[in-house]
Short mmCIF file of C-alpha atoms and ligand atoms in Angstrom, two decimals:
data_model
loop_
_atom_site.label_atom_id
_atom_site.label_comp_id
_atom_site.label_asym_id
_atom_site.label_seq_id
_atom_site.Cartn_x
_atom_site.Cartn_y
_atom_site.Cartn_z
CA UNK A 1 93.82 79.74 50.49
CA UNK A 2 96.31 80.89 47.88
CA UNK A 3 94.89 84.45 47.79
CA UNK A 4 95.20 84.81 51.54
CA UNK A 5 92.70 86.23 54.01
CA UNK A 6 92.30 89.94 54.74
CA UNK A 7 93.59 90.91 58.17
CA UNK A 8 94.80 93.95 60.06
CA UNK A 9 97.61 93.44 62.56
CA UNK A 10 97.29 95.72 65.57
CA UNK A 11 98.74 96.31 68.98
CA UNK A 12 95.89 96.52 71.45
CA UNK A 13 97.12 97.75 74.84
CA UNK A 14 99.98 95.45 75.87
CA UNK A 15 98.93 92.69 73.47
CA UNK A 16 99.24 92.21 69.73
CA UNK A 17 97.34 90.16 67.18
CA UNK A 18 95.32 89.76 64.01
CA UNK A 19 91.96 91.52 63.56
CA UNK A 20 89.60 89.82 61.08
CA UNK A 21 86.14 90.55 59.75
CA UNK A 22 84.11 87.44 60.66
CA UNK A 23 83.00 86.91 57.06
CA UNK A 24 86.59 86.88 55.82
CA UNK A 25 87.60 83.82 57.84
CA UNK A 26 87.49 80.38 56.18
CA UNK A 27 85.16 77.62 57.42
CA UNK A 28 88.11 75.65 58.86
CA UNK A 29 88.81 78.70 61.04
CA UNK A 30 90.79 77.08 63.86
CA UNK A 31 93.09 75.04 61.59
CA UNK A 32 93.67 78.17 59.52
CA UNK A 33 94.52 80.30 62.56
CA UNK A 34 96.87 77.69 64.03
CA UNK A 35 98.73 77.55 60.73
CA UNK A 36 98.75 81.34 60.27
CA UNK A 37 100.14 81.88 63.79
CA UNK A 38 102.66 79.01 63.58
CA UNK A 39 101.19 76.95 66.45
CA UNK A 40 101.98 74.65 68.08
CA UNK A 41 105.62 75.67 68.41
CA UNK A 42 107.24 77.54 71.33
CA UNK A 43 108.78 80.01 68.85
CA UNK A 44 105.86 80.08 66.36
CA UNK A 45 108.62 80.42 63.79
CA UNK A 46 106.40 79.36 60.87
CA UNK A 47 103.69 81.95 61.54
CA UNK A 48 102.81 85.41 62.78
CA UNK A 49 102.63 84.64 66.52
CA UNK A 50 105.42 85.98 68.66
CA UNK A 51 106.07 82.93 70.86
CA UNK A 52 104.13 84.48 73.73
CA UNK A 53 100.44 84.25 74.65
CA UNK A 54 100.28 88.07 74.57
CA UNK A 55 101.23 88.12 70.87
CA UNK A 56 99.22 85.08 69.80
CA UNK A 57 95.78 86.66 69.82
CA UNK A 58 92.93 87.09 67.36
CA UNK A 59 89.91 89.40 67.20
CA UNK A 60 86.94 88.43 65.02
CA UNK A 61 84.61 91.37 64.40
CA UNK A 62 81.23 91.75 62.70
CA UNK A 63 78.57 94.42 62.41
CA UNK A 64 76.08 93.91 65.25
CA UNK A 65 72.33 93.32 64.99
CA UNK A 66 71.87 94.18 68.66
CA UNK A 67 70.09 97.38 69.65
CA UNK A 68 72.50 100.15 70.60
CA UNK A 69 75.57 98.07 69.70
CA UNK A 70 77.88 98.81 66.78
CA UNK A 71 79.97 95.63 66.54
CA UNK A 72 80.26 92.14 68.00
CA UNK A 73 83.78 91.10 69.03
CA UNK A 74 84.91 87.52 69.56
CA UNK A 75 88.34 87.02 71.11
CA UNK A 76 90.35 83.89 70.30
CA UNK A 77 93.51 82.83 72.13
CA UNK A 78 95.75 80.78 69.85
CA UNK A 79 97.83 78.67 72.20
CA UNK A 80 101.53 78.90 71.49
CA UNK A 81 102.62 75.35 72.23
CA UNK A 82 99.37 73.39 71.94
CA UNK A 83 97.08 72.95 68.92
CA UNK A 84 94.31 74.84 70.70
CA UNK A 85 92.26 77.89 69.68
CA UNK A 86 90.11 78.95 72.63
CA UNK A 87 87.15 81.30 72.96
CA UNK A 88 87.09 80.54 76.69
CA UNK A 89 88.35 83.96 77.74
CA UNK A 90 87.88 87.58 76.80
CA UNK A 91 90.74 90.04 76.26
CA UNK A 92 90.50 93.66 77.28
CA UNK A 93 93.82 94.59 75.68
CA UNK A 94 92.93 93.34 72.20
CA UNK A 95 89.57 95.08 72.83
CA UNK A 96 91.44 98.42 72.61
CA UNK A 97 91.95 97.92 68.87
CA UNK A 98 88.36 96.87 68.11
CA UNK A 99 86.83 100.38 67.93
CA UNK A 100 89.52 101.77 65.60
CA UNK A 101 89.35 98.60 63.46
CA UNK A 102 85.55 98.92 63.22
CA UNK A 103 85.89 102.47 61.93
CA UNK A 104 88.70 101.54 59.51
CA UNK A 105 86.58 98.74 58.01
CA UNK A 106 83.42 100.89 57.81
CA UNK A 107 81.46 99.00 60.49
CA UNK A 108 81.06 102.08 62.69
CA UNK A 109 80.70 105.73 61.71
CA UNK A 110 83.26 108.16 63.03
CA UNK A 111 82.46 111.77 63.82
CA UNK A 112 84.86 114.68 63.69
CA UNK A 113 86.54 114.83 67.11
CA UNK A 114 85.97 111.76 69.24
CA UNK A 115 83.99 108.61 68.43
CA UNK A 116 82.36 106.12 70.79
CA UNK A 117 81.93 102.54 69.58
CA UNK A 118 79.66 100.16 71.51
CA UNK A 119 81.14 96.66 71.47
CA UNK A 120 79.33 93.46 72.41
CA UNK A 121 81.94 91.05 73.76
CA UNK A 122 80.76 87.65 72.51
CA UNK A 123 83.00 85.60 74.82
CA UNK A 124 81.25 86.87 77.92
CA UNK A 125 77.98 88.35 76.59
CA UNK A 126 78.77 91.83 77.90
CA UNK A 127 79.22 95.33 76.54
CA UNK A 128 82.17 97.71 76.46
CA UNK A 129 82.29 101.27 75.19
CA UNK A 130 85.47 102.48 73.49
CA UNK A 131 86.09 106.21 72.96
CA UNK A 132 89.02 107.40 70.85
CA UNK A 133 90.08 110.43 68.76
CA UNK A 134 88.80 110.66 65.17
CA UNK A 135 89.79 114.12 63.91
CA UNK A 136 88.10 114.77 60.56
CA UNK A 137 86.25 111.45 60.94
CA UNK A 138 89.42 109.34 60.62
CA UNK A 139 91.12 107.28 63.32
CA UNK A 140 94.20 108.92 64.74
CA UNK A 141 96.68 106.58 66.39
CA UNK A 142 99.21 109.16 67.51
CA UNK A 143 98.87 111.10 70.73
CA UNK A 144 100.22 111.72 74.18
CA UNK A 145 98.70 108.85 76.19
CA UNK A 146 101.18 106.55 77.86
CA UNK A 147 100.49 103.05 79.20
CA UNK A 148 103.05 101.06 81.11
CA UNK A 149 104.37 98.05 79.21
CA UNK A 150 104.38 99.91 75.86
CA UNK A 151 107.19 102.30 74.87
CA UNK A 152 106.33 105.85 73.81
CA UNK A 153 102.94 107.52 73.58
CA UNK A 154 99.85 107.11 71.41
CA UNK A 155 96.23 108.24 71.09
CA UNK A 156 94.11 107.33 74.11
CA UNK A 157 91.45 104.63 73.87
CA UNK A 158 89.14 104.88 76.89
CA UNK A 159 87.34 101.62 77.72
CA UNK A 160 84.28 101.52 79.97
CA UNK A 161 82.57 98.42 81.38
CA UNK A 162 79.28 98.27 83.24
CA UNK A 163 78.25 94.65 83.51
CA UNK A 164 81.35 92.53 83.80
CA UNK A 165 80.64 90.85 87.17
CA UNK A 166 80.29 87.10 86.72
CA UNK A 167 81.32 87.32 83.04
CA UNK A 168 82.26 83.67 82.74
CA UNK A 169 81.62 82.21 86.20
CA UNK A 170 78.02 83.45 86.64
CA UNK A 171 78.74 85.57 89.72
CA UNK A 172 81.38 87.99 90.97
CA UNK A 173 82.17 85.45 93.71
CA UNK A 174 81.21 82.12 92.11
CA UNK A 175 81.55 80.11 95.34
CA UNK A 176 79.60 82.73 97.31
CA UNK A 177 82.65 83.18 99.54
CA UNK A 178 85.15 86.00 99.74
CA UNK A 179 87.81 83.50 100.78
CA UNK A 180 88.22 79.79 100.00
CA UNK A 181 91.06 77.64 101.27
CA UNK A 182 92.68 75.58 98.50
CA UNK A 183 95.76 73.43 99.14
CA UNK A 184 96.28 75.40 102.36
CA UNK A 185 96.28 78.79 100.56
CA UNK A 186 93.64 81.48 101.16
CA UNK A 187 92.18 82.35 97.74
CA UNK A 188 89.58 84.82 96.49
CA UNK A 189 87.87 83.23 93.50
CA UNK A 190 86.58 86.25 91.60
CA UNK A 191 85.28 87.20 88.14
CA UNK A 192 84.78 90.84 87.30
CA UNK A 193 85.40 90.36 83.59
CA UNK A 194 88.16 87.77 83.96
CA UNK A 195 88.09 84.68 86.20
CA UNK A 196 91.01 85.05 88.62
CA UNK A 197 92.33 83.21 91.65
CA UNK A 198 93.76 85.92 93.89
CA UNK A 199 96.34 84.81 96.48
CA UNK A 200 98.92 86.49 98.66
CA UNK A 201 102.37 86.13 97.10
CA UNK A 202 103.89 85.34 100.51
CA UNK A 203 101.45 82.42 100.91
CA UNK A 204 103.21 80.88 97.90
CA UNK A 205 106.70 81.60 99.29
CA UNK A 206 107.57 84.54 97.04
CA UNK A 207 107.86 88.29 97.68
CA UNK A 208 105.64 89.35 94.82
CA UNK A 209 107.96 91.78 93.05
CA UNK A 210 110.12 89.21 91.28
CA UNK A 211 110.90 89.31 87.59
CA UNK A 212 108.40 87.26 85.50
CA UNK A 213 111.26 85.16 84.06
CA UNK A 214 112.43 84.22 87.58
CA UNK A 215 108.89 83.25 88.56
CA UNK A 216 108.48 81.16 85.40
CA UNK A 217 111.74 79.39 86.27
CA UNK A 218 110.38 78.46 89.72
CA UNK A 219 109.10 74.92 89.07
CA UNK A 220 107.77 74.45 92.62
CA UNK A 221 105.70 77.62 92.35
CA UNK A 222 104.29 76.66 88.94
CA UNK A 223 103.39 73.19 90.18
CA UNK A 224 101.63 74.56 93.25
CA UNK A 225 99.74 77.15 91.17
CA UNK A 226 98.56 74.51 88.70
CA UNK A 227 97.39 72.27 91.57
CA UNK A 228 95.36 75.17 92.99
CA UNK A 229 94.03 76.08 89.53
CA UNK A 230 92.84 72.52 88.87
CA UNK A 231 90.75 72.64 92.05
CA UNK A 232 89.61 76.24 91.61
CA UNK A 233 88.35 75.73 88.03
CA UNK A 234 85.34 73.53 88.86
CA UNK A 235 84.62 75.63 91.99
CA UNK A 236 84.37 78.66 89.66
CA UNK A 237 81.93 76.86 87.30
CA UNK A 238 84.68 76.57 84.68
CA UNK A 239 84.76 72.74 84.65
CA UNK A 240 87.99 70.99 83.69
CA UNK A 241 90.47 73.79 83.04
CA UNK A 242 93.40 71.68 81.80
CA UNK A 243 93.00 73.05 78.23
CA UNK A 244 91.68 76.48 79.24
CA UNK A 245 93.47 79.77 79.70
CA UNK A 246 91.28 80.64 82.70
CA UNK A 247 91.27 81.09 85.60
CA UNK A 248 94.30 83.38 85.76
CA UNK A 249 96.49 83.07 88.86
CA UNK A 250 97.04 86.46 90.50
CA UNK A 251 99.66 86.83 93.23
CA UNK A 252 99.22 90.01 95.26
CA UNK A 253 101.52 91.81 97.65
CA UNK A 254 101.78 95.31 99.18
CA UNK A 255 102.37 98.14 96.67
CA UNK A 256 106.00 99.09 96.07
CA UNK A 257 105.54 102.38 94.19
CA UNK A 258 102.69 104.17 95.93
CA UNK A 259 99.94 102.22 94.15
CA UNK A 260 97.04 100.17 95.50
CA UNK A 261 98.60 96.72 95.36
CA UNK A 262 101.32 94.86 93.50
CA UNK A 263 100.58 91.90 91.20
CA UNK A 264 102.22 89.05 89.35
CA UNK A 265 99.79 87.11 87.13
CA UNK A 266 100.18 83.68 85.58
CA UNK A 267 97.96 83.58 82.44
CA UNK A 268 97.91 80.76 83.42
CA UNK A 269 101.32 79.18 82.71
CA UNK A 270 103.39 82.12 81.51
CA UNK A 271 103.84 85.09 83.84
CA UNK A 272 102.34 88.29 82.36
CA UNK A 273 104.87 91.08 81.66
CA UNK A 274 102.17 93.54 82.77
CA UNK A 275 98.56 92.58 83.63
CA UNK A 276 95.45 91.95 81.55
CA UNK A 277 92.82 94.69 81.41
CA UNK A 278 89.98 92.64 82.85
CA UNK A 279 92.50 90.79 84.99
CA UNK A 280 93.34 94.16 86.56
CA UNK A 281 89.63 94.96 87.00
CA UNK A 282 89.13 91.62 88.77
CA UNK A 283 92.23 91.99 90.97
CA UNK A 284 91.16 95.54 91.91
CA UNK A 285 87.66 94.29 92.67
CA UNK A 286 89.11 91.69 95.04
CA UNK A 287 90.75 94.55 96.96
CA UNK A 288 87.35 96.24 97.37
CA UNK A 289 85.80 93.27 99.21
CA UNK A 290 85.47 93.39 102.99
CA UNK A 291 88.10 90.66 103.47
CA UNK A 292 90.52 88.45 101.60
CA UNK A 293 94.14 88.22 100.43
CA UNK A 294 93.95 91.36 98.26
CA UNK A 295 92.32 93.41 101.05
CA UNK A 296 95.11 92.38 103.44
CA UNK A 297 97.87 93.84 101.26
CA UNK A 298 96.07 96.73 99.54
CA UNK A 299 96.42 100.43 100.26
CA UNK A 300 92.99 101.64 99.17
CA UNK A 301 92.11 105.19 98.14
CA UNK A 302 89.10 106.96 99.67
CA UNK A 303 85.84 107.90 97.92
CA UNK A 304 83.15 106.41 95.70
CA UNK A 305 85.24 106.77 92.54
CA UNK A 306 88.37 104.81 93.26
CA UNK A 307 91.52 105.04 91.19
CA UNK A 308 92.97 101.59 91.79
CA UNK A 309 96.63 101.64 90.80
CA UNK A 310 97.45 98.02 90.05
CA UNK A 311 101.22 97.63 90.04
CA UNK A 312 102.68 94.97 87.70
CA UNK A 313 106.13 93.96 86.36
CA UNK A 314 106.43 96.87 83.91
CA UNK A 315 104.67 99.66 85.80
CA UNK A 316 101.04 100.07 86.76
CA UNK A 317 97.55 99.99 85.29
CA UNK A 318 94.94 102.32 86.75
CA UNK A 319 91.40 100.97 87.00
CA UNK A 320 88.77 103.57 87.84
CA UNK A 321 86.02 101.80 89.80
CA UNK A 322 82.78 103.65 90.52
CA UNK A 323 80.98 102.37 93.61
CA UNK A 324 77.38 102.80 94.70
CA UNK A 325 76.48 101.64 98.22
CA UNK A 326 79.63 99.56 98.31
CA UNK A 327 78.97 97.74 95.01
CA UNK A 328 81.02 98.36 91.86
CA UNK A 329 78.70 99.77 89.16
CA UNK A 330 81.23 100.80 86.53
CA UNK A 331 84.89 100.37 85.72
CA UNK A 332 87.07 102.20 83.26
CA UNK A 333 90.59 101.87 81.99
CA UNK A 334 92.83 103.77 79.61
CA UNK A 335 94.57 101.92 76.77
CA UNK A 336 96.22 102.78 73.46
CA UNK A 337 96.25 100.88 70.17
CA UNK A 338 98.23 101.01 66.95
CA UNK A 339 97.60 99.83 63.40
CA UNK A 340 100.70 97.89 62.38
CA UNK A 341 99.82 96.45 58.98
CA UNK A 342 96.83 95.82 56.74
CA UNK A 343 96.97 93.08 54.19
CA UNK A 344 96.50 89.36 53.60
CA UNK A 345 97.65 86.40 55.64
CA UNK A 346 98.26 82.88 54.33
CA UNK A 347 97.26 79.85 56.39
O1 NQM B 1 92.54 90.50 81.22
C1 NQM B 1 96.16 88.49 79.11
C2 NQM B 1 96.19 90.62 78.06
C3 NQM B 1 95.45 89.51 78.67
C4 NQM B 1 94.01 89.51 78.78
C5 NQM B 1 95.65 87.32 79.71
C6 NQM B 1 93.40 90.84 79.05
C7 NQM B 1 92.37 90.99 80.08
O2 NQM B 1 97.01 91.24 78.70
O3 NQM B 1 91.37 91.62 79.77
O4 NQM B 1 93.71 91.83 78.45
O5 NQM B 1 95.33 87.39 80.89
O6 NQM B 1 95.59 86.31 79.02
O7 NQM B 1 96.00 90.89 76.86
#
């Protein structure tokens, strides 16, 4: 691999990682990615990863053969401290960079003004549409959109999802229940794009607005969450989850800043500094059920198009959920992305 492999490094939403064309990756893909990212090592000092699951991410993109779809996107989580590369979850933050990358690499045509790229998400077999500014037919990364968890402003990338229910678990509520009791804690086991176990923060003995570092330092909490996760995984049709990054563990509490509800999410062992895109969609969806831990703490807006303001450690993420006869038919979220470097990486 002395010549290196072509890659673009991008920030997608509140995550960061390497974006590859599928055909550029070597046949020993996982060994190459572990080496390139510097895993396993808590600091990933010998690679490009940033010592955090949110900066140890990979997008693999190819031109799509599917009708009406521009590109296929496979997300890979390179574990920081285990020799594991997993396709067992999707990532809606890294997704924000996929449309711009597709245009930059000539996989999708840009028009003057704004371009929509249809993206098939291979991890979950579902489609997202990304719309972003392309003045003069070129991607523009600068603009006035602001997302919490990222300093400054950038060009908006609007993401729309229509079929995310049951993405990995087969059904929005894989157990058929709105509430399941696990280890004495009332849980909503839900998957609207990301498998999540939603619990009241106070049921786990915390307030729900603590700093992520303090929550990560709480060994009793982490132990209890992992015990619940081990039981929830098979109930959610995920099998043995000991080497999986799903389900995510979402602790909800009443909003503190005028939003819909407040969250702290373990993904699943580190506490997210913000919240995942599809994690936010799933947490918001739990609040739209007729009962459950999220419903109990949420302050829901009126109307069929609901702006669900999901508070998290560094601000809030707004999920726009469109309902028809009580069911969610569409969700949308605003992200930004930035091209950081384009070059070759050595595994
Ligand atoms: O939920 C973190 C992130 C994610 C995933 C995680 C994501 C999503 O913030 O769609 O974006 O939960 O592992 O990038």
